[in-house]
mmCIF file of C-alpha atoms in Angstrom:
data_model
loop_
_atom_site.group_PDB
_atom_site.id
_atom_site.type_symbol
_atom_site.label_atom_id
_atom_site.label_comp_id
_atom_site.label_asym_id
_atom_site.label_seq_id
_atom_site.Cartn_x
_atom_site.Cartn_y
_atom_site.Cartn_z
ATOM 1 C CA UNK B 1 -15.342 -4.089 -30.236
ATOM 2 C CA UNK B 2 -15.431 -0.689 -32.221
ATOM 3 C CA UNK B 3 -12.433 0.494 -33.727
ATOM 4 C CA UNK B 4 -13.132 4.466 -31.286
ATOM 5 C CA UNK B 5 -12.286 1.789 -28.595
ATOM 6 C CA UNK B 6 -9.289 0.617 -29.861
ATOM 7 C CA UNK B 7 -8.030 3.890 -30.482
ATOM 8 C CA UNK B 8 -9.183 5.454 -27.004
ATOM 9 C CA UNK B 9 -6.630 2.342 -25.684
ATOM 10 C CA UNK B 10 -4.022 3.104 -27.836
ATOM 11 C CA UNK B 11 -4.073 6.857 -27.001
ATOM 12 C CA UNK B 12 -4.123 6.688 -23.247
ATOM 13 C CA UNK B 13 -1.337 3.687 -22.486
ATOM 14 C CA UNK B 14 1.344 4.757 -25.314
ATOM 15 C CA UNK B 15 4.376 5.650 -22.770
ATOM 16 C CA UNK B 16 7.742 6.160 -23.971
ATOM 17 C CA UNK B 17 10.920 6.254 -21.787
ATOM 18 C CA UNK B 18 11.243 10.154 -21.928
ATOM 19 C CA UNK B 19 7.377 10.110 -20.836
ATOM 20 C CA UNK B 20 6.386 10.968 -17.557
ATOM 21 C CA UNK B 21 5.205 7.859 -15.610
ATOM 22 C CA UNK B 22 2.097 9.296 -14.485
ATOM 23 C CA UNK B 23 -0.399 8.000 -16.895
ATOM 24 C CA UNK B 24 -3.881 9.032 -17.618
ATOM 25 C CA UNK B 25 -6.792 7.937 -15.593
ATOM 26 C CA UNK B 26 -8.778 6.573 -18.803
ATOM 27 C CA UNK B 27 -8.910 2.380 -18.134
ATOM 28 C CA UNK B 28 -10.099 0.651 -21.529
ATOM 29 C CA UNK B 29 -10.302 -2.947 -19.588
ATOM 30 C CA UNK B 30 -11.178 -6.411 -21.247
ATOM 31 C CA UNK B 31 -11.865 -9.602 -19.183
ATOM 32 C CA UNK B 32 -12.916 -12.716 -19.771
ATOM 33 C CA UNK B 33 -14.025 -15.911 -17.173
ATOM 34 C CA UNK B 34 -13.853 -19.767 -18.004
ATOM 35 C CA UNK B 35 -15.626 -21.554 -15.128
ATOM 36 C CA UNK B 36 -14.261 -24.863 -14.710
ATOM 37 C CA UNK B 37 -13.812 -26.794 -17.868
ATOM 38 C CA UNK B 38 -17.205 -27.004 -19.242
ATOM 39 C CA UNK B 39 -18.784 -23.111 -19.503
ATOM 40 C CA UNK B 40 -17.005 -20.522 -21.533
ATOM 41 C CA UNK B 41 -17.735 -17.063 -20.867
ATOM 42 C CA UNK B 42 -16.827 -14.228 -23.578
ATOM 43 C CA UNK B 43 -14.899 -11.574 -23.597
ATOM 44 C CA UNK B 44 -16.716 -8.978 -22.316
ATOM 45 C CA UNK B 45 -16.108 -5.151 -22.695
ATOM 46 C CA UNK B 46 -15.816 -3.606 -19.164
ATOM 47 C CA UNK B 47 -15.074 -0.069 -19.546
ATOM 48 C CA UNK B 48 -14.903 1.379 -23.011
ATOM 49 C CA UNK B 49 -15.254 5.235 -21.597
ATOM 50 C CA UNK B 50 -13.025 7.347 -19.049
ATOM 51 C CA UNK B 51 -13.328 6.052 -15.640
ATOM 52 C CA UNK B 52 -11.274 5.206 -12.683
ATOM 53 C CA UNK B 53 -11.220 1.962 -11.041
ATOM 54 C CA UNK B 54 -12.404 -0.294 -13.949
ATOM 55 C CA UNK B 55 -10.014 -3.601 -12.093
ATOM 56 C CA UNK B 56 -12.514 -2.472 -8.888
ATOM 57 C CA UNK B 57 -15.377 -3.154 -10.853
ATOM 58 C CA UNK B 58 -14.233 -6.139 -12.489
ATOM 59 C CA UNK B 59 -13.463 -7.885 -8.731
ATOM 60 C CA UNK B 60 -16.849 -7.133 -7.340
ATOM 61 C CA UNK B 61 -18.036 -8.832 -10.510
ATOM 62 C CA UNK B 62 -15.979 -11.829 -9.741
ATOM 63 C CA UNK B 63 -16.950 -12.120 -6.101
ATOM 64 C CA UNK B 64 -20.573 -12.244 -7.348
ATOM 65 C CA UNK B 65 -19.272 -15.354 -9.771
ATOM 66 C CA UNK B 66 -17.148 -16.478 -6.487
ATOM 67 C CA UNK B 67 -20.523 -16.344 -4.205
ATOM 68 C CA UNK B 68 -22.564 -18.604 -6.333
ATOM 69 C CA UNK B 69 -20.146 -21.223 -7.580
ATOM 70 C CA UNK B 70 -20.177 -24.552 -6.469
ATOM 71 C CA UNK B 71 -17.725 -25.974 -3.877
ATOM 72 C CA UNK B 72 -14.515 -26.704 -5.330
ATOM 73 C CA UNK B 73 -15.294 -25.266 -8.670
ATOM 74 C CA UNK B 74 -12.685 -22.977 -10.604
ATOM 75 C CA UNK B 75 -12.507 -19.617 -11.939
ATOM 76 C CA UNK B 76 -10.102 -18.430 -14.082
ATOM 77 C CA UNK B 77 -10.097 -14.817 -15.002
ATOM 78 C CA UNK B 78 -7.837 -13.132 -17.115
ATOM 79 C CA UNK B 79 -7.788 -9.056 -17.225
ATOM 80 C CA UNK B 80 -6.240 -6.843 -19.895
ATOM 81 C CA UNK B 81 -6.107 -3.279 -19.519
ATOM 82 C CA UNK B 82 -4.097 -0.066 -20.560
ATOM 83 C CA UNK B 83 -2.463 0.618 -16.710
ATOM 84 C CA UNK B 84 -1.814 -1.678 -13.738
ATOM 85 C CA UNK B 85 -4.187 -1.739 -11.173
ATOM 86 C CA UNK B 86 -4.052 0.981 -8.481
ATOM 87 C CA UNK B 87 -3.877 -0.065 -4.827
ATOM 88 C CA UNK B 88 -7.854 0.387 -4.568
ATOM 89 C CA UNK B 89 -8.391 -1.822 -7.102
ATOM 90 C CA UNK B 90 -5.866 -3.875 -5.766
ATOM 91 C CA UNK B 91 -7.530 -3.989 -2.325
ATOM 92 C CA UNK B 92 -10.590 -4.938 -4.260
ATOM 93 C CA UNK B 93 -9.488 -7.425 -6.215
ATOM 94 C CA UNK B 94 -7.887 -9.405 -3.271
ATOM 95 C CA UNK B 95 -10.996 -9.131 -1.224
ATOM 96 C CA UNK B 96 -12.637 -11.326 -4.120
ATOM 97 C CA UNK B 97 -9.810 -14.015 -3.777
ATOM 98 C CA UNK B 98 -10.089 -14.373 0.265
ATOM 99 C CA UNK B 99 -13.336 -15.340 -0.310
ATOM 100 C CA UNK B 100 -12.735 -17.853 -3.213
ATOM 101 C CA UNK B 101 -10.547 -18.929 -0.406
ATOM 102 C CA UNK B 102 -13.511 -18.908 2.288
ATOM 103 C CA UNK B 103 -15.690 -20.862 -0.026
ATOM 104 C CA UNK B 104 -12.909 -23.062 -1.143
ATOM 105 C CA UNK B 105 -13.282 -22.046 -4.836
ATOM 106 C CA UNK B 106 -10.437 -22.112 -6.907
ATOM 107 C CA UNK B 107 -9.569 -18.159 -8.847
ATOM 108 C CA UNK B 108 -6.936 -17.736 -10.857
ATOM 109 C CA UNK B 109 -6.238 -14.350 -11.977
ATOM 110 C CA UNK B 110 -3.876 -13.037 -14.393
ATOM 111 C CA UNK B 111 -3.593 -9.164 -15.245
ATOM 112 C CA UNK B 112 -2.000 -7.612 -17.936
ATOM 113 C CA UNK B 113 -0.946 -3.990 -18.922
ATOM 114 C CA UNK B 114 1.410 -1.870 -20.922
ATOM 115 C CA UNK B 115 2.180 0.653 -18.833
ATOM 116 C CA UNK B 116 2.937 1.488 -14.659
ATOM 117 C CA UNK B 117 -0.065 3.689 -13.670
ATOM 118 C CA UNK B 118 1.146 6.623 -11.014
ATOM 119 C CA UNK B 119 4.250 4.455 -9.960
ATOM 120 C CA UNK B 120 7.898 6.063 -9.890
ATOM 121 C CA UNK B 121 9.898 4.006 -12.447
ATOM 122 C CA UNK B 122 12.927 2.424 -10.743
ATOM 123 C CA UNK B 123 14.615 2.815 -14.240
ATOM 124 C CA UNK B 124 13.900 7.215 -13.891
ATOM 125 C CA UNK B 125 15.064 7.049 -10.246
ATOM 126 C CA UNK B 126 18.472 5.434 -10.393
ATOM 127 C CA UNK B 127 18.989 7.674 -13.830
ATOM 128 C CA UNK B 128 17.316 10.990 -12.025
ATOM 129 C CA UNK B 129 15.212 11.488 -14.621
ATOM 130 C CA UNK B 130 12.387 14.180 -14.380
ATOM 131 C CA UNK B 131 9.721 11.549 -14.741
ATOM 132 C CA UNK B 132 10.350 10.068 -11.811
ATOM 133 C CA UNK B 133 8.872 13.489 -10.203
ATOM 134 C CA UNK B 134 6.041 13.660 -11.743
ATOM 135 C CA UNK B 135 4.168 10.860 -9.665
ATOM 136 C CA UNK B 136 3.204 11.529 -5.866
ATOM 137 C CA UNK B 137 5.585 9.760 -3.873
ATOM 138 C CA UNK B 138 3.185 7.837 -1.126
ATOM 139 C CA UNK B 139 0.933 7.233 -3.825
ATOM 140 C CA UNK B 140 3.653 5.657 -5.772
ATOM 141 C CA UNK B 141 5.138 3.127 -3.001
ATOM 142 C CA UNK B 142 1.389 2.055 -2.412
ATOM 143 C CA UNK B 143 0.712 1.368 -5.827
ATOM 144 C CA UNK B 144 4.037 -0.621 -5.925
ATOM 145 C CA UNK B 145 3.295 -2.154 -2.589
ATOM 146 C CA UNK B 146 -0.103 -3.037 -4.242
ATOM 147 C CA UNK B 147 1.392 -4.946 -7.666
ATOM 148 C CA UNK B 148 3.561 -6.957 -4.994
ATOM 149 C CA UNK B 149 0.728 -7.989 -2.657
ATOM 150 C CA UNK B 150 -1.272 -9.071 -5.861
ATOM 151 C CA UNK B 151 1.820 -11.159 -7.134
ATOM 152 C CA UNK B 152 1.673 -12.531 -3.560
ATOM 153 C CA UNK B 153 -1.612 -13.717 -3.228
ATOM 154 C CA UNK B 154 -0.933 -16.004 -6.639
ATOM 155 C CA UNK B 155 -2.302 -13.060 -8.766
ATOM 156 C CA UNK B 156 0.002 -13.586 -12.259
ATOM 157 C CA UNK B 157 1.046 -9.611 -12.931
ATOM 158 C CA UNK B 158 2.615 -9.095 -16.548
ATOM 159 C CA UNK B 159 3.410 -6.156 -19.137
ATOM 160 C CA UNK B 160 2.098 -6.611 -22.618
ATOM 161 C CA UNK B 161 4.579 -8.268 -25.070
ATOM 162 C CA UNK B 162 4.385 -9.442 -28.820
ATOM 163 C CA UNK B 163 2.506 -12.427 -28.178
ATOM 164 C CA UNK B 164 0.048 -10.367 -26.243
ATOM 165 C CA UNK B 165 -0.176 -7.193 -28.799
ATOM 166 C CA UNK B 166 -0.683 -10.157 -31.357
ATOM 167 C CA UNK B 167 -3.741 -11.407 -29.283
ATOM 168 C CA UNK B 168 -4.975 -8.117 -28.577
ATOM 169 C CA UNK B 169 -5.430 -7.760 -32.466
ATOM 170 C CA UNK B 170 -6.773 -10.548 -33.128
ATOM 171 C CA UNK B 171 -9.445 -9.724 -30.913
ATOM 172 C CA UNK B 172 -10.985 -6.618 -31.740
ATOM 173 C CA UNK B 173 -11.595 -8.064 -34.810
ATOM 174 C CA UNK B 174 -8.977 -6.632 -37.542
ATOM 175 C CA UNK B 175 -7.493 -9.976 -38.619
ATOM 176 C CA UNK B 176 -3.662 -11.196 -38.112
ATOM 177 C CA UNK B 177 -1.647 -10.489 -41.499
ATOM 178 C CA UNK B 178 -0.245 -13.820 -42.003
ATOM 179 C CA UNK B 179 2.367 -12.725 -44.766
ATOM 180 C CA UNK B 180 3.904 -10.124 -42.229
ATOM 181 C CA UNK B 181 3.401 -11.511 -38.533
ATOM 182 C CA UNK B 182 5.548 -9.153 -37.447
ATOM 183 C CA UNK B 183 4.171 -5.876 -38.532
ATOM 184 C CA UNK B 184 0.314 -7.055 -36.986
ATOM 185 C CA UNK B 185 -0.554 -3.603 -36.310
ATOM 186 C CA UNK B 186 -0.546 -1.443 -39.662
ATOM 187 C CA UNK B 187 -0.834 2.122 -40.257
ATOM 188 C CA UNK B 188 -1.015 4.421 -37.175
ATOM 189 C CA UNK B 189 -0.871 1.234 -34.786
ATOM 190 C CA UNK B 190 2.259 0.110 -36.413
ATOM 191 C CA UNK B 191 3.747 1.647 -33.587
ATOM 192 C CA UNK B 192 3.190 -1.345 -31.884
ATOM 193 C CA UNK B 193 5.477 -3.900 -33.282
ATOM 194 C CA UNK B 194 7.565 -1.274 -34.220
ATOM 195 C CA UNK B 195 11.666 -1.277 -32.317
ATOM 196 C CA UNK B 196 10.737 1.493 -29.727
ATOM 197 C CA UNK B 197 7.536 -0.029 -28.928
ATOM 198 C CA UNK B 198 9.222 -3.426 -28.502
ATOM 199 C CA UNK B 199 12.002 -1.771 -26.382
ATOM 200 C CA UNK B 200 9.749 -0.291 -24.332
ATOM 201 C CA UNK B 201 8.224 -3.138 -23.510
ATOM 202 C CA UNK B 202 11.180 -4.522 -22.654
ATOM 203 C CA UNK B 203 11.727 -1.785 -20.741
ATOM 204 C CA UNK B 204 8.378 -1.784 -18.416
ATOM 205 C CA UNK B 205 8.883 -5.302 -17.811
ATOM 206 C CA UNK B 206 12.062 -4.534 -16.721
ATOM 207 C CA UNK B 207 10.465 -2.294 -14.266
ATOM 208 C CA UNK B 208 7.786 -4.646 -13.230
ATOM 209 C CA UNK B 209 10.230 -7.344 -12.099
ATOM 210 C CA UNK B 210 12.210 -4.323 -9.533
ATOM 211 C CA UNK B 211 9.157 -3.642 -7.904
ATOM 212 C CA UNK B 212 7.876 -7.079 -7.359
ATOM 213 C CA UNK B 213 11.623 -8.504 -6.365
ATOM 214 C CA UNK B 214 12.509 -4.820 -4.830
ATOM 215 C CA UNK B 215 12.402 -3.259 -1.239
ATOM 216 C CA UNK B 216 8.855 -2.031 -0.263
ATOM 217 C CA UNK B 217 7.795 0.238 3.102
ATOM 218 C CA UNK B 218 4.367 -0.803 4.428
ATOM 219 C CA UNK B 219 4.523 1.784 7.921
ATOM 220 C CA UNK B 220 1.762 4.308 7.456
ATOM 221 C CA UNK B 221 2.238 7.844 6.413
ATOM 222 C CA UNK B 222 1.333 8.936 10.307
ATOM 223 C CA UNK B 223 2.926 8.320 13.327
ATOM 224 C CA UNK B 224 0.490 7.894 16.599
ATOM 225 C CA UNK B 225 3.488 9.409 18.438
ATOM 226 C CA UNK B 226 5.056 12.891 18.235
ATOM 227 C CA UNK B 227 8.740 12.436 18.721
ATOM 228 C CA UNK B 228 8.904 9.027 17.238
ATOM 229 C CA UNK B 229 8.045 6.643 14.173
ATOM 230 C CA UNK B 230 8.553 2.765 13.102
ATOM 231 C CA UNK B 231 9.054 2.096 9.505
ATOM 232 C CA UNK B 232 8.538 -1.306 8.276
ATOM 233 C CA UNK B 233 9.328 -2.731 5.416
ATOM 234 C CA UNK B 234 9.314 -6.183 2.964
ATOM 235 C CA UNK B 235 12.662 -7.192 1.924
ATOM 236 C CA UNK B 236 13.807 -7.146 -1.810
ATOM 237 C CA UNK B 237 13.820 -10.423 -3.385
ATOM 238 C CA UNK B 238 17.400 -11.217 -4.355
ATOM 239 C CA UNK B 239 18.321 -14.371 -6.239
ATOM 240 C CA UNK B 240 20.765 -16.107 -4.131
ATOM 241 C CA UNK B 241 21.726 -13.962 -2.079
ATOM 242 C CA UNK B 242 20.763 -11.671 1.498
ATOM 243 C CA UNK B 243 20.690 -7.857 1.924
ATOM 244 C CA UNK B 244 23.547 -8.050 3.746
ATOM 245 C CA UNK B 245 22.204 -4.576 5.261
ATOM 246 C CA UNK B 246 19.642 -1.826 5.327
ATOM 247 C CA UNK B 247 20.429 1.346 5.331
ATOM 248 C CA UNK B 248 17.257 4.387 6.663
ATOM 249 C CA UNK B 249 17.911 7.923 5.786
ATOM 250 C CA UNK B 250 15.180 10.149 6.490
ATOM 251 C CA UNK B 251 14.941 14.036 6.698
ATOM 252 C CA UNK B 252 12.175 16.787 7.628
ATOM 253 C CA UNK B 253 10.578 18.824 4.968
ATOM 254 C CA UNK B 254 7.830 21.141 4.148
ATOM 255 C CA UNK B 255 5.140 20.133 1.735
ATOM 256 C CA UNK B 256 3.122 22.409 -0.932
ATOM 257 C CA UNK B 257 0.251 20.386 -0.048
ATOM 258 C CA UNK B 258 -0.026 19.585 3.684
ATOM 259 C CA UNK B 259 -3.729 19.311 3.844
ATOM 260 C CA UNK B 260 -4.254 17.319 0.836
ATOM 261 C CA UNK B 261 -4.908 13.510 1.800
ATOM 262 C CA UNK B 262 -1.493 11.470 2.446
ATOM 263 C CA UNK B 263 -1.082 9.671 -0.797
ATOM 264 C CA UNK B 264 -0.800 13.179 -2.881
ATOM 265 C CA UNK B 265 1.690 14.974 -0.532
ATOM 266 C CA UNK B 266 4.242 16.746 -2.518
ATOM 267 C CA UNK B 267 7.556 18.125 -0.917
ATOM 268 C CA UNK B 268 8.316 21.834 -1.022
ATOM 269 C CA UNK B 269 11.798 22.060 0.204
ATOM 270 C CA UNK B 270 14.288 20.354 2.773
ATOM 271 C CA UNK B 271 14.529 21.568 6.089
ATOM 272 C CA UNK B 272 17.393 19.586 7.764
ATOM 273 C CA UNK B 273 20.781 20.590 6.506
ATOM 274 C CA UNK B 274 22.171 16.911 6.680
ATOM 275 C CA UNK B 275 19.917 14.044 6.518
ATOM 276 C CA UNK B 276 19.811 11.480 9.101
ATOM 277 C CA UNK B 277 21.430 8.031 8.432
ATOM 278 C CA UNK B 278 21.321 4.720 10.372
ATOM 279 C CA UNK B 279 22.285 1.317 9.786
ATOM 280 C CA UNK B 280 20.495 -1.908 10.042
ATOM 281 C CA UNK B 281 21.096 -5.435 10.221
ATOM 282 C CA UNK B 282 20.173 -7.128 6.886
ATOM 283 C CA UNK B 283 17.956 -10.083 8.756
ATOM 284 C CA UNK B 284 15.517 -6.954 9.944
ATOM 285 C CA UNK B 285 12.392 -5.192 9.034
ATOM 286 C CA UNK B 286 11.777 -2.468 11.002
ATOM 287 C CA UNK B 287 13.418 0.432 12.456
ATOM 288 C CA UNK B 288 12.616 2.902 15.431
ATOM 289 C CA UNK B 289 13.452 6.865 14.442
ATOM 290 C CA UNK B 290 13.774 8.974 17.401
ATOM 291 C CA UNK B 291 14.082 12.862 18.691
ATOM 292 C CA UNK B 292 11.630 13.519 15.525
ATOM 293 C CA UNK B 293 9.918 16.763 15.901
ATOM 294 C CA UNK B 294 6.018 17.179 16.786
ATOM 295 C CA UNK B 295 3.800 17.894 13.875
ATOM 296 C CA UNK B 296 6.224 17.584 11.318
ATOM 297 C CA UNK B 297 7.029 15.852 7.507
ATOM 298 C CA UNK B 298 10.126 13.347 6.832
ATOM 299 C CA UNK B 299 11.288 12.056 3.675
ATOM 300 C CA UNK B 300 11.849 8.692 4.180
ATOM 301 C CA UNK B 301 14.276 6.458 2.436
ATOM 302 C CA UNK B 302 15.153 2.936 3.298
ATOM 303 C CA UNK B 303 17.799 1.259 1.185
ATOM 304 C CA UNK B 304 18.677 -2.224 0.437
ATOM 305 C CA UNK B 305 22.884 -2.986 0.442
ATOM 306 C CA UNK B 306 24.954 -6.080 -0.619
ATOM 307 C CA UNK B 307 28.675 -5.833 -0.652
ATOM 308 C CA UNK B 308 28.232 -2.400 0.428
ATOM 309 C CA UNK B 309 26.127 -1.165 -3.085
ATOM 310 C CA UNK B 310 22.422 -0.060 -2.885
ATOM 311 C CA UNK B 311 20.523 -3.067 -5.071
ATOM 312 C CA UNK B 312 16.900 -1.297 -4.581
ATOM 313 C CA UNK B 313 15.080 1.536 -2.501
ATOM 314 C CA UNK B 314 11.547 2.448 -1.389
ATOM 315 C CA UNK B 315 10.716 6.281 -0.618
ATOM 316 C CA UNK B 316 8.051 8.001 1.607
ATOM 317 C CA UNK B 317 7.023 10.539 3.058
ATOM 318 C CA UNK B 318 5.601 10.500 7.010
ATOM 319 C CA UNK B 319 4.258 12.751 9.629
ATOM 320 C CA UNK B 320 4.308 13.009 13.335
ATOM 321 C CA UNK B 321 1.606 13.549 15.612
ATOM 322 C CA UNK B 322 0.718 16.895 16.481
ATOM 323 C CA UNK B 323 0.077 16.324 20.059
ATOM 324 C CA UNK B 324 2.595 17.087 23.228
ATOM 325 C CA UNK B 325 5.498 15.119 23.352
ATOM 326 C CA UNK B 326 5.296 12.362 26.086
ATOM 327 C CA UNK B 327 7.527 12.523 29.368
ATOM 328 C CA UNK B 328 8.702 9.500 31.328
ATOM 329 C CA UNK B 329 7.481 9.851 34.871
ATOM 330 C CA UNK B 330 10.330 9.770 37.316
#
């Protein structure tokens, strides 16, 4: 691995907490593949240049693996890279594990990264911190939705810690200082085992474990109906314990980009004076919003309660159907 490389990674994933949370597009991705216990594969460079959707390349690769193994064989793939995976890649990347599943081949997948790619930061939310506008609101909850349905499907999602920066390295080939193991990264990468590195870290695990344990919507962004939409959702993980119950505010709005695709939608200002609030039993997932106006935008909230304060919260934005409103026939 050449040192430009190592450098291009280090540029594009450094994220501090001030930092906004939307992250380049660059991907500098490493994977490696040990089929079953005899046959080691190498690490292999992946994408070394600016591109998106490096993890989407890297899962049709393993279905190609997946297609010609043997029955019963395993796969293990492990995947390092500078931002999590995108919910394209995502997609992609479970694809390739149905059909380990179809051909009764045993993957196991782990993926690593340092920082959330395009995701709203749970920890700039609940502070209001102007990061947490900076990323596209849709495109955040499916990118969260997508880490989740990864962890899900066994996939073992993780942020990069010491042991891992330590690894990391090691590989690209500039040695492991044994007299100072903690200072492994010298000179401009020092940064790495460095406090604010290490608390930040800290920090974007922190983050990882809201989303996967937190409160997710999985409705689409448009309604078939004019007057009316159903938001679903997957209930937080709590340890112990039961959202006791849910709690669906929504209000319209206008958007500065209404004709952009519904992932990038961006709200220009609120139109209702006073949002809309209902309640919902804690042992339910879904919700029926009435009287909504025809071809128009809602901000969408649904939080999770217990003991009456908001544990977690998922956010999106929906529109209705720009069709006539349908009448009962009497």
């Amino acid at each position: 691995m050449a040192r430009d490389d190592f450098d291009l990674f280090w540029t594009t994933h450094l994220h501090t907490a001030d930092s906004s949370s939307q992250s380049s597009d660059a991907m500098v991705l490493y994977w490696h593949s040990v089929k079953e216990e005899t046959a080691n594969y190498p690490w292999t460079r992946r994408e070394a240049t600016l591109r998106q959707h490096a993890l989407a390349a890297v899962a049709r690769d393993i279905m190609t693996q997946v297609r010609v193994a043997t029955r019963k064989a395993t796969l293990a793939v492990t995947v390092l890279q500078n931002v999590s995976p995108c919910s394209e890649c995502a997609a992609e990347l479970i694809k390739a594990l149905n059909l380990a599943k179809e051909k009764k081949v045993k993957l196991e997948v782990s993926v690593a990264f340092v920082a959330l790619h395009k995701i709203r930061r749970p920890s700039c939310v609940q502070r209001g911190h102007p990061c947490a506008g900076d990323v596209f609101l849709n495109e955040s909850n499916d990118n969260a939705l997508a880490l989740r349905s990864l962890s899900e499907e066994g996939v073992k999602v993780m942020t990069f810690n010491p042991t891992l920066w330590q690894f990391f390295h090691t590989f690209v080939g500039m040695g492991l200082p044994s007299a100072f193991p903690n200072s492994f990264l010298s000179g401009k990468y020092s940064g790495a085992a460095c406090q604010p590195r290490m608390v930040e870290d800290s920090l974007m695990a922190n983050e990882l474990r809201a989303i996967l344990t937190g409160v997710q919507i999985t409705s689409s962004s448009i309604s078939p109906d004019p007057d009316t939409y159903t938001v679903e959702w997957r209930p937080p993980t709590l340890s112990k314990k039961k959202v006791s119950e849910y709690r669906v505010i929504y209000k319209k709005v206008t958007l500065k980009n209404k004709d952009s695709e519904d992932r990038l939608w961006r709200i220009h200002q609120t139109v209702s004076s006073t949002p809309f609030k209902l309640s919902v039993p804690g042992e339910m997932t879904s919700r029926r919003l009435e009287e909504l106006e025809r071809d128009s935008f809602y901000d969408l909230t649904v939080e999770a309660l217990l003991g009456g304060g908001v544990v977690c919260s998922a956010r999106k934005i929906f529109k209705t159907d720009d069709k006539g409103i349908k009448r009962s026939r009497t």
